[in-house]
Amino acid sequence: MGAEQQVSTGFAELYGTTPEGVWAAPGRVNLIGEHTDYNDGFVMPFALPHTAVAAVSRRTDGRLRLHSADVEGGVAELRLDDLAPESDRSWTAYPAGVVWALREAGHPVTGADIHLTSTVPSGAGLSSSAALEVVVALALNDLFELGLPGWQLARLCQRAENVYVGAPTGIMDQTASACCETGHALFLDTRDLSQKQIPFDLAAEGMRLLVVDTQVKHAHSDGEYGKRRAGCEKGAALLGVDALRDIPYAELDAALERLGDEEEVRRLVRHVVTEDQRVERVVSLLESGETRAIGPLLVEGHASLRDDFRISCPELDLVVDTALANGALGARMTGGGFGGSAIVLAEAADVDTIGKAVEEAFAAAGFTAPRIFEAVPSAGARRLV
């Protein structure tokens, strides 16, 4: 049974009626551009084939009923008038936060019955929470005929996560889920939300991109992410700019010198400014058909996240080092850090060798076995039924 059939059937069993529709929204992998989004910088995600799927119907009585096939427990029933930021510490905060954000923005959402399931690995740095938010936002946008474009839904979902859930994430994850296209990576300027779809069809060029989920769980609201965001904001303030995006790469050395003995802030600034430049270099290489040449930039990005941003972990470093030692074209950690996943760019012929080497390295180190799968640039959020 496909996911859409599964949620339709589950919805009918829970609520005693057929849903008005079924929607899907994908998780994402970020090719390059890490921790640049809340610094008004550049990012380059693409959507995964893994999705959150929701069967949804409207209600008119100011009630929201939520159920997930992936979480133990019955239907959660909430009153729309009672929805308040940081009042909920369970998974329901994500869909409820979206309803709150839509209503706060003046959109006439009068209630809903929602049944969800997801194949996006949770805690793996692949944006399972953004997929959950975007699928609910898209369904309500369609059902209540709100007419909001993808980028605007993404912004409301980010507000739900920042204010309602209380996690200080940037705009990338929700925009990727809402706006990506099959066979492309999304070059996104997070300042003005301008987008460009960059062709990224690895299979056609004899390459593959592996995601290695280290199974080390991370949680954005646990403080370390927020600390780095605050450090970046401090750096921008000390340098007299609106955001670190405004420090040109050519002036980085002078900017670092001006920060004097603020060692931690200097490291954060160096990562963000060099990472923005790496995104632009990757775009330029992909546009000129030099896909294999992006490998070294991925490695450079990992070193910067490990040494300057200090958000890697032994498992992520082991993936990168092992993959490169076994012929990978490039590899780096992806996502917020402190666990989650790494990506590996490789020739199709080398994929099995690399996967096996990583599994053996994890076993030898006494780490939990990683989950390895291929990432294929896929479609953004859409209505299925």
Coordinates of C-alpha atoms in Angstrom, one line a residue:
M1 CA 0.0 0.0 0.0
G2 CA 1.4 3.4 -1.0
A3 CA 1.7 6.2 1.6
E4 CA -1.3 8.1 0.2
Q5 CA -3.5 5.1 0.4
Q6 CA -2.2 4.3 3.8
V7 CA -3.0 7.8 5.2
S8 CA -6.4 7.9 3.5
T9 CA -7.3 4.5 5.0
G10 CA -5.9 5.6 8.4
F11 CA -7.8 8.9 8.3
A12 CA -11.1 7.1 7.5
E13 CA -10.6 4.7 10.4
L14 CA -9.8 7.6 12.9
Y15 CA -12.3 10.1 11.8
G16 CA -15.0 8.0 10.2
T17 CA -15.0 9.9 6.9
T18 CA -12.9 10.2 3.7
P19 CA -10.3 13.0 3.7
E20 CA -10.7 16.0 1.4
G21 CA -7.2 15.4 0.1
V22 CA -3.7 14.0 0.6
W23 CA -0.5 16.0 0.4
A24 CA 3.2 15.3 0.6
A25 CA 6.3 17.4 1.5
P26 CA 9.9 16.1 1.3
G27 CA 12.8 16.2 3.7
R28 CA 16.0 17.8 2.3
V29 CA 19.7 17.4 2.0
N30 CA 21.8 20.5 1.9
L31 CA 24.5 20.2 -0.7
I32 CA 26.5 23.2 0.6
G33 CA 25.7 26.3 2.6
E34 CA 25.6 25.4 6.3
H35 CA 24.6 27.8 9.0
T36 CA 24.5 30.6 6.4
D37 CA 20.7 30.9 6.3
Y38 CA 20.2 32.8 9.5
N39 CA 23.1 35.0 8.5
D40 CA 21.2 36.2 5.3
G41 CA 23.5 34.1 3.2
F42 CA 23.4 31.5 0.4
V43 CA 22.3 27.9 0.7
M44 CA 21.9 25.0 -1.8
P45 CA 19.5 22.2 -0.7
F46 CA 17.7 19.7 -2.7
A47 CA 14.6 17.6 -1.8
L48 CA 14.8 13.9 -0.9
P49 CA 12.4 11.2 -2.1
H50 CA 11.5 10.8 1.6
T51 CA 8.3 12.7 2.5
A52 CA 5.8 13.6 5.2
V53 CA 2.3 12.7 3.9
A54 CA -0.9 14.1 5.3
A55 CA -4.6 13.3 4.8
V56 CA -6.6 16.4 5.8
S57 CA -10.2 17.7 5.9
R58 CA -11.5 21.1 7.0
R59 CA -13.5 21.7 10.2
T60 CA -15.6 24.8 11.0
D61 CA -15.8 24.5 14.8
G62 CA -12.4 25.9 15.8
R63 CA -10.9 22.5 16.6
L64 CA -7.8 20.8 15.4
R65 CA -7.5 17.0 15.6
L66 CA -4.0 15.5 15.0
H67 CA -2.8 12.0 14.7
S68 CA 0.5 10.4 13.5
A69 CA 0.9 6.8 12.4
D70 CA 4.5 7.0 13.6
V71 CA 3.9 8.1 17.2
E72 CA 2.3 6.0 19.9
G73 CA -1.0 7.4 21.2
G74 CA -4.5 8.5 20.2
V75 CA -5.8 11.6 18.5
A76 CA -4.7 14.9 20.0
E77 CA -7.6 17.4 20.1
L78 CA -6.8 21.1 20.4
R79 CA -8.9 24.3 20.4
L80 CA -7.6 26.9 17.9
D81 CA -8.2 29.7 20.4
D82 CA -5.9 27.9 23.0
L83 CA -2.9 27.6 20.7
A84 CA 0.0 29.5 22.2
P85 CA 3.8 29.6 21.6
E86 CA 5.9 27.1 23.5
S87 CA 2.8 25.6 25.1
D88 CA 3.5 22.2 23.6
R89 CA 6.6 20.0 23.9
S90 CA 5.4 17.0 21.8
W91 CA 5.4 16.4 18.0
T92 CA 2.0 18.1 17.7
A93 CA 3.7 21.5 18.2
Y94 CA 4.9 21.4 14.6
P95 CA 1.5 21.0 12.8
A96 CA -0.3 23.1 15.6
G97 CA 2.3 25.8 15.2
V98 CA 1.6 26.1 11.5
V99 CA -2.1 26.5 12.2
W100 CA -1.2 29.2 14.8
A101 CA 1.1 31.0 12.4
L102 CA -1.5 31.0 9.6
R103 CA -4.2 32.4 11.9
E104 CA -1.8 35.0 13.4
A105 CA -1.1 36.2 9.9
G106 CA -4.9 36.7 9.4
H107 CA -5.7 33.7 7.3
P108 CA -9.2 32.2 8.0
V109 CA -8.4 28.7 9.1
T110 CA -11.3 27.3 11.1
G111 CA -10.0 23.9 12.1
A112 CA -8.9 20.6 10.6
D113 CA -8.7 16.9 11.0
I114 CA -5.1 15.7 10.1
H115 CA -3.6 12.2 9.9
L116 CA 0.2 12.0 9.1
T117 CA 2.9 9.6 8.4
S118 CA 6.5 10.2 7.4
T119 CA 9.5 8.4 5.8
V120 CA 11.9 11.3 6.5
P121 CA 14.4 9.9 9.1
S122 CA 13.8 11.8 12.4
G123 CA 16.9 13.5 14.1
A124 CA 19.1 12.8 11.1
G125 CA 19.5 16.4 10.0
L126 CA 17.3 15.9 7.0
S127 CA 14.5 18.3 8.1
S128 CA 11.8 15.9 9.2
S129 CA 10.2 18.8 11.2
A130 CA 10.1 21.1 8.1
A131 CA 8.5 18.4 6.0
L132 CA 5.8 18.0 8.7
E133 CA 5.2 21.8 8.8
V134 CA 5.1 22.3 5.1
V135 CA 2.8 19.4 4.3
V136 CA 0.2 20.8 6.8
A137 CA 0.7 24.4 5.5
L138 CA 0.2 23.3 1.9
A139 CA -2.9 21.2 2.7
L140 CA -4.5 24.1 4.6
N141 CA -3.5 26.6 1.8
D142 CA -5.3 24.5 -0.7
L143 CA -8.4 23.6 1.4
F144 CA -9.0 27.1 2.7
E145 CA -8.0 28.6 -0.7
L146 CA -5.5 31.0 0.8
G147 CA -3.5 31.4 -2.4
L148 CA -0.1 31.6 -0.8
P149 CA 3.0 30.9 -2.9
G150 CA 5.6 28.3 -1.7
W151 CA 8.1 30.9 -0.4
Q152 CA 5.4 32.5 1.8
L153 CA 4.2 29.1 3.2
A154 CA 7.9 28.5 4.0
R155 CA 8.1 31.7 5.9
L156 CA 5.0 31.0 7.9
C157 CA 6.4 27.5 8.7
Q158 CA 9.7 29.0 9.9
R159 CA 7.7 31.4 12.1
A160 CA 5.9 28.3 13.5
E161 CA 9.2 26.6 14.3
N162 CA 10.9 29.8 15.7
V163 CA 8.1 31.2 17.8
Y164 CA 5.6 28.3 18.5
V165 CA 8.1 25.4 18.9
G166 CA 10.9 27.7 20.1
A167 CA 13.7 26.4 17.8
P168 CA 15.8 29.2 16.3
T169 CA 16.1 27.7 12.8
G170 CA 16.7 29.6 9.5
I171 CA 14.5 29.6 6.4
M172 CA 16.3 27.0 4.3
D173 CA 14.6 23.8 5.4
Q174 CA 11.0 25.0 4.9
T175 CA 11.8 26.7 1.5
A176 CA 13.6 23.5 0.3
S177 CA 10.6 21.4 1.2
A178 CA 8.1 23.8 -0.4
C179 CA 10.0 24.8 -3.5
C180 CA 12.5 22.2 -4.7
E181 CA 12.2 20.6 -8.2
T182 CA 13.1 17.1 -9.4
G183 CA 16.7 16.8 -10.8
H184 CA 17.7 20.2 -9.4
A185 CA 19.4 21.8 -6.4
L186 CA 17.9 25.1 -5.2
F187 CA 20.2 28.1 -5.0
L188 CA 18.5 30.2 -2.4
D189 CA 19.4 33.7 -1.3
T190 CA 18.0 33.7 2.2
R191 CA 18.0 37.5 2.4
D192 CA 15.5 38.2 -0.4
L193 CA 14.3 34.6 -0.9
S194 CA 15.2 34.8 -4.6
Q195 CA 15.6 31.3 -6.0
K196 CA 17.3 29.6 -8.9
Q197 CA 16.9 25.9 -9.8
I198 CA 20.3 24.5 -10.7
P199 CA 20.4 21.2 -12.7
F200 CA 21.8 18.5 -10.5
D201 CA 21.3 15.1 -12.2
L202 CA 24.1 13.0 -10.9
A203 CA 22.9 9.7 -12.4
A204 CA 23.2 11.1 -15.9
E205 CA 26.8 11.8 -15.2
G206 CA 27.7 8.5 -13.7
M207 CA 27.8 9.7 -10.1
R208 CA 25.8 9.2 -6.9
L209 CA 25.3 11.1 -3.7
L210 CA 25.0 9.0 -0.6
V211 CA 23.5 10.1 2.7
V212 CA 25.1 8.4 5.7
D213 CA 22.8 8.8 8.8
T214 CA 25.2 8.3 11.7
Q215 CA 22.2 7.5 14.0
V216 CA 23.6 10.1 16.4
K217 CA 20.5 12.2 17.3
H218 CA 20.6 15.9 17.5
A219 CA 17.9 18.4 18.6
H220 CA 18.1 22.1 17.5
S221 CA 16.4 23.5 20.6
D222 CA 19.1 22.0 22.9
G223 CA 21.1 25.3 23.1
E224 CA 24.3 24.7 21.0
Y225 CA 22.6 25.8 17.8
G226 CA 21.2 28.9 19.5
K227 CA 24.7 29.8 21.0
R228 CA 26.3 29.8 17.5
R229 CA 23.5 31.9 16.1
A230 CA 24.0 34.4 18.9
G231 CA 27.7 34.4 18.2
C232 CA 27.1 35.2 14.6
E233 CA 24.8 38.0 15.5
K234 CA 27.5 39.3 17.9
G235 CA 30.1 39.2 15.1
A236 CA 27.8 41.2 12.8
A237 CA 27.2 43.8 15.5
L238 CA 30.9 44.1 16.3
L239 CA 31.7 44.5 12.5
G240 CA 28.8 47.1 12.1
V241 CA 26.9 45.1 9.4
D242 CA 23.3 43.9 9.3
A243 CA 24.4 40.3 8.9
L244 CA 27.6 38.3 8.2
R245 CA 26.4 38.0 4.6
D246 CA 27.5 41.7 4.2
I247 CA 31.3 40.9 4.8
P248 CA 32.8 40.4 1.3
Y249 CA 35.1 37.4 1.0
A250 CA 37.9 39.7 -0.2
E251 CA 37.7 41.6 3.1
L252 CA 37.5 38.7 5.4
D253 CA 41.1 39.0 6.8
A254 CA 40.6 42.6 7.6
A255 CA 37.3 41.8 9.3
L256 CA 38.9 39.1 11.4
E257 CA 41.6 41.4 12.5
R258 CA 39.1 44.0 13.6
L259 CA 37.5 41.3 15.9
G260 CA 40.8 41.2 17.9
D261 CA 40.8 38.7 20.7
E262 CA 37.1 37.6 20.2
E263 CA 38.4 34.1 19.2
E264 CA 35.1 32.3 19.2
V265 CA 33.3 35.0 17.2
R266 CA 36.2 35.1 14.7
R267 CA 35.9 31.4 14.0
L268 CA 32.1 31.7 13.4
V269 CA 32.6 34.7 11.1
R270 CA 35.3 32.9 9.1
H271 CA 33.1 29.9 8.6
V272 CA 30.0 31.9 7.4
V273 CA 31.9 34.1 5.0
T274 CA 33.9 31.3 3.4
E275 CA 30.8 29.1 3.3
D276 CA 28.9 31.7 1.3
Q277 CA 31.8 31.9 -1.1
R278 CA 31.8 28.0 -1.4
V279 CA 28.1 28.1 -2.3
E280 CA 28.7 30.5 -5.1
R281 CA 31.7 28.5 -6.4
V282 CA 29.6 25.3 -6.4
V283 CA 26.8 27.1 -8.4
S284 CA 29.3 28.3 -10.9
L285 CA 30.8 24.8 -11.3
L286 CA 27.5 23.1 -11.7
E287 CA 26.3 25.7 -14.3
S288 CA 29.4 25.1 -16.3
G289 CA 29.0 21.3 -16.2
E290 CA 32.0 20.6 -13.9
T291 CA 30.1 18.6 -11.4
R292 CA 33.0 16.4 -10.2
A293 CA 35.0 19.5 -9.3
I294 CA 32.6 20.4 -6.5
G295 CA 34.0 17.5 -4.4
P296 CA 36.9 19.4 -2.9
L297 CA 34.6 22.2 -1.9
L298 CA 32.4 19.8 0.1
V299 CA 35.6 18.6 1.9
E300 CA 36.6 22.3 2.6
G301 CA 33.1 22.9 4.0
H302 CA 33.4 20.0 6.3
A303 CA 36.7 21.1 7.7
S304 CA 35.2 24.6 8.3
L305 CA 32.2 23.2 10.2
R306 CA 34.5 20.9 12.2
D307 CA 37.3 23.3 13.1
D308 CA 35.7 26.8 13.0
F309 CA 32.0 26.1 13.8
R310 CA 32.9 23.1 15.9
I311 CA 29.6 21.2 15.3
S312 CA 31.0 17.9 14.0
C313 CA 31.3 14.7 16.0
P314 CA 33.6 11.6 15.8
E315 CA 31.0 9.7 13.8
L316 CA 30.6 12.4 11.1
D317 CA 34.4 12.9 10.9
L318 CA 34.8 9.1 10.5
V319 CA 32.3 9.0 7.6
V320 CA 34.1 11.8 5.8
D321 CA 37.6 10.4 6.4
T322 CA 36.7 6.9 5.4
A323 CA 34.8 7.9 2.3
L324 CA 37.7 10.0 1.0
A325 CA 40.2 7.3 1.8
N326 CA 38.1 4.9 -0.4
G327 CA 37.8 7.0 -3.5
A328 CA 34.9 9.5 -2.8
L329 CA 35.0 12.7 -4.8
G330 CA 33.9 14.7 -1.8
A331 CA 32.1 14.4 1.5
R332 CA 30.9 16.6 4.4
M333 CA 28.5 16.7 7.3
T334 CA 25.1 18.2 6.4
G335 CA 22.5 19.8 8.5
G336 CA 22.6 21.5 11.9
G337 CA 25.4 19.4 13.3
F338 CA 26.2 17.5 16.6
G339 CA 25.2 14.3 14.9
G340 CA 22.8 13.6 12.0
S341 CA 24.0 12.8 8.5
A342 CA 27.0 13.2 6.2
I343 CA 26.8 13.3 2.4
V344 CA 29.3 11.5 0.1
L345 CA 29.7 12.4 -3.6
A346 CA 31.1 9.4 -5.5
E347 CA 31.5 7.7 -8.9
A348 CA 28.6 5.2 -9.3
A349 CA 31.2 2.4 -9.6
D350 CA 32.7 3.3 -6.1
V351 CA 29.4 3.5 -4.1
D352 CA 29.4 -0.1 -2.8
T353 CA 33.0 0.0 -1.8
I354 CA 32.6 3.3 0.1
G355 CA 29.4 2.1 1.8
K356 CA 31.0 -1.1 3.0
A357 CA 34.2 0.7 4.2
V358 CA 32.1 3.2 6.2
E359 CA 30.1 0.3 7.8
E360 CA 33.3 -1.5 8.7
A361 CA 34.9 1.6 10.1
F362 CA 31.8 2.2 12.4
A363 CA 31.9 -1.4 13.6
A364 CA 35.6 -1.2 14.3
A365 CA 35.1 2.1 16.3
G366 CA 32.2 0.5 18.3
F367 CA 29.7 3.0 16.9
T368 CA 26.0 2.2 16.1
A369 CA 25.7 0.9 12.5
P370 CA 25.0 3.8 10.2
R371 CA 22.0 4.0 7.8
I372 CA 23.2 4.6 4.2
F373 CA 20.9 5.5 1.3
E374 CA 21.1 7.3 -2.0
A375 CA 19.9 10.9 -2.2
V376 CA 18.1 11.6 -5.5
P377 CA 17.1 15.3 -6.1
S378 CA 13.3 15.0 -5.9
A379 CA 10.1 17.1 -6.1
G380 CA 9.0 19.6 -3.5
A381 CA 5.7 19.7 -1.7
R382 CA 2.6 18.7 -3.8
R383 CA -1.0 17.5 -3.6
L384 CA -1.2 13.7 -4.2
V385 CA -4.9 13.1 -4.1

